[in-house]
Structures are given as C-alpha cells and as structure tokens.
Amino acid sequence: MQDAHGRKIDYVRLSVTDRCNLRCTYCMAEDMEFVPRRELLTFEEIEELTRHLVGRGVKRIRLTGGEPLVRKGIVDLVERLGNLRPLGLAEVTLTTNGTRLPELSQDLFAAGIRRINVSLDTLDPARFAQLTRRDEFARVLEGIEAARNAGLAVRINTVAMRGVNDQDLPALLAWCGERGFDLALIEAMPLGEVSIDRRSAHLPLSEVRATLERDFTLIPSAHRTGGPARYFDVAETGTRIGFITPLSDNFCAGCNRIRIAATGTVYGCLGHDQKVELRDVLRAAGPGEL
Ligand code: SAM
Ligand code: SF4
C-alpha cells in the first residue's frame, strides 16, 4: 500500500474497542457513550480484514482502543492474528493502560506478544487518580511488573502536559531507567471533546528535553521502532527516551500507518476526518470478497 504522497503503509493501529476502564482527562469525557457491541468488528471480521492488510504489505499491527485489554477474548484475537505470520505479518504489539496486565501478561506472551507500550503519565498516585479519574495506580504498577516478569519488553508512554505532569518527568525517566524500560514522551494532541485545557497544557518536547538534560546525558540515537518516536540514549541508565512531537515538529512526511477504528472505519490520519467505512462491506460481501 502506498498513499498519494508516495508513503508506504506497512503499519496499522487497530482499535479493538472504544471502551475503557479509565477516563484520562485528555482522552475521554467522564460520561462517554460507547458504540453498541454489535457495531464492533467481530474477531472473525478483524482477522479477515487483517489478512487483506497483510496481503498488501502490512508488517506490523498494534492493537489499541479504548483499552484493548478490556475486550473479552483479547488473547484469542492475538492468537488468531499470530496465524497470519506465514503470510508476512512480522509483529503484533499493543498499547495498554496496564490495569489488566496482572492477569493477562503471561497469556499475552504465550499468544506471541513480545513488546507492549504501557501508558503512565505520573508516579504520583494522587495525580494519577486525578488524571485518569480512577483509582487504579497500584494495579497499573502491578501490571507493569507482571509484564516484565512474563518476559514482555515494556515501553512506557507518557503524555507530557504543562502544569499537569511536567514536574514528574525526570522521576519517570529515572524510574524507567532502573527497570530497563524505554520511555516515550508524547505531545498532547487536540482530539475530541475533553475537559483539559490543551492550550495551556501544551508543552513542546524540546523544552522537556532541555529540562531532562540537567540531570541526564541524552545522546541522539538511530534507534527506530517503526513509529514516529525520535530516540536518545540515556547515558546514566542505558535505556532510551523517545520524543513524539506531532505538534512542535511533525513527522507526517515519514508516516507509515493507517488507523482502523473498532467499528471498521479506516483513517489515514488522527488529525483529519477523511475516512473509509469497511464494516458494512465486510458484512455484506462475506468472506473473501472485501
Ligand atoms: N488505553 C490504552 C492506553 O491508554 O495506552 C490505549 C489507547 S490510548 C488512546 C493510546 C495512547 O494515546 C496512550 O498512550 C495515551 O496516553 C495517548 N493519548 C490519548 N489521548 C491523547 C491525546 N489527546 N494526545 C496525545 N496522546 C494521547
Ligand atoms: Fe483509556 Fe487510554 Fe484513553 Fe486513558 S488514554 S482514557 S486509558 S483509552
């Protein structure tokens, strides 16, 4: 797959549910209305769709949401997608809030997952509760530990926000370093109707980098994971820090991905509304016809 700008698309972010057990202030409103379950792609439909994508050169699938691990049977889906490896699928990964990792880590590893991203914006339990509107901090830490023990490589994802968690970032980097985790900092993107004031919370990551460099030596690295993060080696910890800067230094030219919502809607970009609906085609056409 190649888009009209000549960018090769070999990476798909696939949402398996719009539901979540947290309500991060920058992501969701407290009173979310979720789509009825019948509107979500079934596992059969996801597998069928993924087979077509892999047939067109997609190498990596990242399962996301909402919270992917609240979808019932998620480990079965990972196993099913793993069956597409002989067709050219190199990797299935996922991004999670970590709350269900205590019970699912081992099964996810057994189903073929090797790397996961876990979102964690602060190490302060009170601020975590404020940011996510739920009291799940201890479970997330337990989940991260469970993932590590199960053999999963963990990258921590942190949305950096001025006046919200900027003062927590040096401690987060040190904490990741002690555990051998890479850390990715993400600029908050203006998505959806949420309560946080994004204008005042916007924090260019160049500023964060300068602050971190007071305590850490950051050496530019050629490391890539197929995503938009630009990495630095952290000399003091032996781990890496990645900066994802959709606003201050956009990476559109090198974009390699599409997104598919849990309802089968395909988006070329998070920042645009252009979309293609595949669910009804999948359902009407029947297996093999998509
Ligand atoms: N629930 C899972 C989680 O939190 O990791 C997966 C879905 S979540 C939408 C995926 C990632 O997007 C998380 O790292 C989250 O912090 C980030 N995110 C959510 N809203 C965002 C926003 N407005 N700007 C930037 N990143 C955002
Ligand atoms: Fe849920 Fe992830 Fe959004 Fe937080 S960022 S509300 S955990 S989907």
Coordinates of N, CA and C in Angstrom, one line a residue, residues 105-209:
S105 N -0.7 -10.8 31.4 CA 0.6 -10.7 30.8 C 1.1 -12.1 30.3
Q106 N 1.0 -13.1 31.2 CA 1.6 -14.4 30.8 C 0.9 -14.9 29.5
D107 N -0.5 -14.8 29.5 CA -1.2 -15.3 28.3 C -0.9 -14.5 27.1
L108 N -0.6 -13.2 27.2 CA -0.3 -12.4 26.0 C 1.1 -12.9 25.5
F109 N 2.0 -13.1 26.4 CA 3.3 -13.6 26.0 C 3.2 -15.0 25.2
A110 N 2.4 -15.8 25.9 CA 2.2 -17.2 25.3 C 1.5 -17.1 23.9
A111 N 0.7 -16.0 23.7 CA 0.0 -15.8 22.4 C 0.9 -15.2 21.4
G112 N 2.1 -14.8 21.8 CA 3.0 -14.3 20.8 C 3.4 -12.8 20.9
I113 N 2.8 -12.1 21.9 CA 3.2 -10.7 22.1 C 4.6 -10.6 22.7
R114 N 5.5 -9.8 22.2 CA 6.8 -9.6 22.8 C 7.1 -8.2 23.3
R115 N 6.4 -7.2 22.8 CA 6.6 -5.8 23.2 C 5.3 -5.2 23.5
I116 N 5.2 -4.4 24.5 CA 4.0 -3.6 24.7 C 4.3 -2.2 25.1
N117 N 3.4 -1.3 24.9 CA 3.6 0.1 25.4 C 2.5 0.2 26.5
V118 N 3.0 0.7 27.6 CA 2.1 0.9 28.8 C 2.0 2.4 29.0
S119 N 0.8 3.0 29.1 CA 0.7 4.4 29.3 C 0.7 4.7 30.8
L120 N 1.6 5.6 31.2 CA 1.7 6.0 32.6 C 2.2 7.5 32.6
D121 N 1.4 8.4 33.1 CA 1.7 9.8 33.0 C 2.4 10.4 34.2
T122 N 2.4 9.6 35.3 CA 2.9 10.2 36.6 C 3.2 9.0 37.5
L123 N 4.1 9.2 38.5 CA 4.3 8.2 39.5 C 3.7 8.7 40.8
D124 N 2.9 9.7 40.8 CA 2.3 10.3 42.0 C 0.8 9.7 42.0
P125 N 0.5 8.8 43.0 CA -0.8 8.2 43.0 C -2.0 9.2 42.9
A126 N -1.8 10.3 43.6 CA -2.9 11.3 43.7 C -3.1 11.9 42.3
R127 N -2.0 12.2 41.7 CA -2.1 12.9 40.4 C -2.6 11.8 39.3
F128 N -2.2 10.6 39.5 CA -2.7 9.5 38.6 C -4.2 9.5 38.7
A129 N -4.7 9.5 39.9 CA -6.2 9.4 40.1 C -6.9 10.6 39.5
Q130 N -6.3 11.8 39.7 CA -6.9 13.0 39.1 C -6.9 12.9 37.6
L131 N -5.8 12.5 37.0 CA -5.6 12.4 35.5 C -6.5 11.4 34.9
T132 N -6.7 10.3 35.5 CA -7.4 9.1 34.9 C -8.8 9.0 35.5
R133 N -9.1 9.8 36.5 CA -10.4 9.8 37.2 C -10.7 8.4 37.8
R134 N -9.7 7.6 38.0 CA -9.9 6.3 38.6 C -8.8 6.0 39.5
D135 N -9.0 5.2 40.5 CA -8.0 4.9 41.5 C -7.3 3.5 41.2
E136 N -6.6 3.5 40.1 CA -6.0 2.2 39.6 C -4.5 2.2 39.6
F137 N -3.9 3.2 40.2 CA -2.4 3.3 40.1 C -1.7 2.1 40.6
A138 N -2.1 1.5 41.7 CA -1.4 0.3 42.2 C -1.5 -0.8 41.2
R139 N -2.7 -1.0 40.6 CA -2.9 -2.1 39.6 C -2.0 -1.9 38.4
V140 N -1.8 -0.6 38.0 CA -1.0 -0.4 36.8 C 0.4 -0.8 37.1
L141 N 0.9 -0.4 38.3 CA 2.3 -0.7 38.7 C 2.4 -2.2 38.8
E142 N 1.4 -2.9 39.3 CA 1.4 -4.3 39.4 C 1.4 -5.0 38.0
G143 N 0.7 -4.3 37.2 CA 0.6 -4.8 35.8 C 1.9 -4.7 35.1
I144 N 2.6 -3.6 35.3 CA 3.9 -3.4 34.6 C 4.9 -4.4 35.1
E145 N 4.9 -4.7 36.4 CA 5.7 -5.7 37.0 C 5.4 -7.1 36.4
A146 N 4.1 -7.4 36.3 CA 3.7 -8.7 35.8 C 4.2 -8.8 34.3
A147 N 4.1 -7.8 33.6 CA 4.5 -7.8 32.2 C 6.0 -8.1 32.1
R148 N 6.8 -7.4 32.9 CA 8.2 -7.6 32.9 C 8.5 -9.1 33.3
N149 N 7.9 -9.6 34.3 CA 8.1 -11.0 34.8 C 7.7 -12.0 33.7
A150 N 6.7 -11.6 32.9 CA 6.3 -12.6 31.8 C 7.2 -12.5 30.6
G151 N 8.2 -11.6 30.6 CA 9.2 -11.5 29.5 C 8.8 -10.5 28.5
L152 N 7.8 -9.7 28.7 CA 7.4 -8.7 27.7 C 8.3 -7.5 27.8
A153 N 8.8 -7.0 26.7 CA 9.6 -5.7 26.7 C 8.6 -4.6 26.9
V154 N 8.8 -3.7 27.8 CA 7.9 -2.6 28.1 C 8.4 -1.3 27.7
R155 N 7.7 -0.5 27.0 CA 8.0 0.9 26.8 C 6.9 1.7 27.5
I156 N 7.3 2.6 28.3 CA 6.3 3.5 29.0 C 6.0 4.7 28.1
N157 N 4.7 5.0 27.9 CA 4.2 6.1 27.1 C 3.7 7.2 28.1
T158 N 4.2 8.4 27.9 CA 3.7 9.5 28.8 C 3.3 10.7 28.0
V159 N 2.1 11.1 28.2 CA 1.7 12.4 27.5 C 2.2 13.5 28.4
A160 N 3.0 14.4 27.9 CA 3.6 15.5 28.6 C 2.8 16.7 28.6
M161 N 2.4 17.2 29.7 CA 1.5 18.4 29.8 C 1.9 19.4 30.8
R162 N 2.0 20.7 30.3 CA 2.5 21.7 31.2 C 1.5 21.9 32.3
G163 N 2.1 22.1 33.5 CA 1.2 22.4 34.7 C 0.4 21.1 35.1
V164 N 0.6 20.0 34.5 CA -0.1 18.8 34.9 C 0.9 17.8 35.4
N165 N 1.8 17.3 34.5 CA 2.8 16.3 34.9 C 4.2 16.7 34.6
D166 N 4.5 17.9 34.1 CA 5.8 18.2 33.7 C 6.9 18.0 34.8
Q167 N 6.4 18.3 36.1 CA 7.4 18.1 37.1 C 7.7 16.7 37.5
D168 N 6.9 15.8 36.9 CA 7.1 14.3 37.2 C 8.0 13.6 36.2
L169 N 8.4 14.3 35.1 CA 9.1 13.6 34.1 C 10.5 13.2 34.4
P170 N 11.3 14.0 35.1 CA 12.6 13.4 35.4 C 12.6 12.2 36.3
A171 N 11.6 12.1 37.3 CA 11.5 11.0 38.1 C 11.0 9.8 37.3
L172 N 10.1 10.0 36.3 CA 9.7 8.9 35.5 C 10.8 8.3 34.7
L173 N 11.7 9.2 34.1 CA 12.8 8.7 33.3 C 13.7 7.9 34.2
A174 N 14.0 8.4 35.4 CA 14.9 7.6 36.3 C 14.2 6.3 36.7
W175 N 12.9 6.3 37.0 CA 12.2 5.0 37.3 C 12.3 4.0 36.2
C176 N 12.0 4.5 35.0 CA 12.1 3.6 33.8 C 13.5 3.1 33.7
G177 N 14.5 3.9 33.9 CA 15.9 3.5 33.8 C 16.3 2.4 34.7
E178 N 15.7 2.5 35.9 CA 16.0 1.5 37.0 C 15.4 0.1 36.5
R179 N 14.4 0.2 35.8 CA 13.7 -1.1 35.4 C 14.0 -1.6 34.0
G180 N 14.9 -0.8 33.3 CA 15.3 -1.2 31.9 C 14.2 -0.9 30.9
F181 N 13.3 0.0 31.2 CA 12.2 0.4 30.2 C 12.6 1.6 29.4
D182 N 12.3 1.6 28.1 CA 12.4 2.9 27.4 C 11.2 3.7 27.7
L183 N 11.3 5.0 27.6 CA 10.2 5.9 27.9 C 10.0 6.7 26.6
A184 N 8.7 6.9 26.2 CA 8.3 7.8 25.1 C 7.5 8.9 25.6
L185 N 7.9 10.1 25.4 CA 7.1 11.3 25.7 C 6.3 11.7 24.5
I186 N 5.0 12.1 24.7 CA 4.1 12.4 23.6 C 3.5 13.8 23.9
E187 N 3.5 14.6 22.9 CA 2.8 15.9 23.0 C 1.3 15.6 22.9
A188 N 0.5 16.2 23.8 CA -0.9 16.1 23.8 C -1.5 16.6 22.5
M189 N -2.3 15.8 21.8 CA -3.0 16.2 20.6 C -4.4 16.7 20.8
P190 N -4.8 17.7 20.1 CA -6.2 18.2 20.3 C -7.2 17.3 19.6
L191 N -7.6 16.2 20.4 CA -8.6 15.3 19.8 C -9.8 15.2 20.7
G192 N -11.0 15.3 20.1 CA -12.2 15.0 20.8 C -12.6 16.1 21.8
E193 N -13.7 15.9 22.4 CA -14.2 16.9 23.4 C -13.8 16.4 24.8
V194 N -12.8 17.0 25.3 CA -12.3 16.6 26.7 C -12.2 17.8 27.6
S195 N -12.0 17.6 28.9 CA -12.0 18.6 29.8 C -10.7 19.4 30.0
I196 N -9.6 18.8 29.6 CA -8.4 19.5 29.8 C -8.2 20.7 28.9
D197 N -7.6 21.8 29.4 CA -7.4 23.0 28.6 C -6.0 22.8 27.8
R198 N -6.2 22.4 26.5 CA -5.0 21.9 25.8 C -4.0 23.1 25.5
R199 N -4.6 24.3 25.4 CA -3.8 25.4 25.0 C -2.8 25.7 26.1
S200 N -3.3 25.7 27.4 CA -2.3 26.0 28.4 C -1.5 24.8 28.8
A201 N -2.0 23.6 28.5 CA -1.2 22.3 28.8 C -0.2 22.0 27.7
H202 N -0.2 22.7 26.6 CA 0.7 22.3 25.5 C 2.1 22.5 26.0
L203 N 3.0 21.5 25.8 CA 4.3 21.6 26.2 C 5.2 21.0 25.1
P204 N 6.0 21.9 24.4 CA 6.8 21.4 23.3 C 7.9 20.5 24.0
L205 N 8.2 19.4 23.3 CA 9.1 18.5 24.0 C 10.5 18.9 23.9
S206 N 10.8 19.9 23.1 CA 12.2 20.5 23.1 C 12.5 21.1 24.5
E207 N 11.4 21.6 25.1 CA 11.6 22.2 26.4 C 11.8 21.1 27.4
V208 N 11.1 20.1 27.3 CA 11.2 18.9 28.3 C 12.6 18.4 28.1
R209 N 13.1 18.3 26.9 CA 14.4 17.7 26.7 C 15.5 18.5 27.4

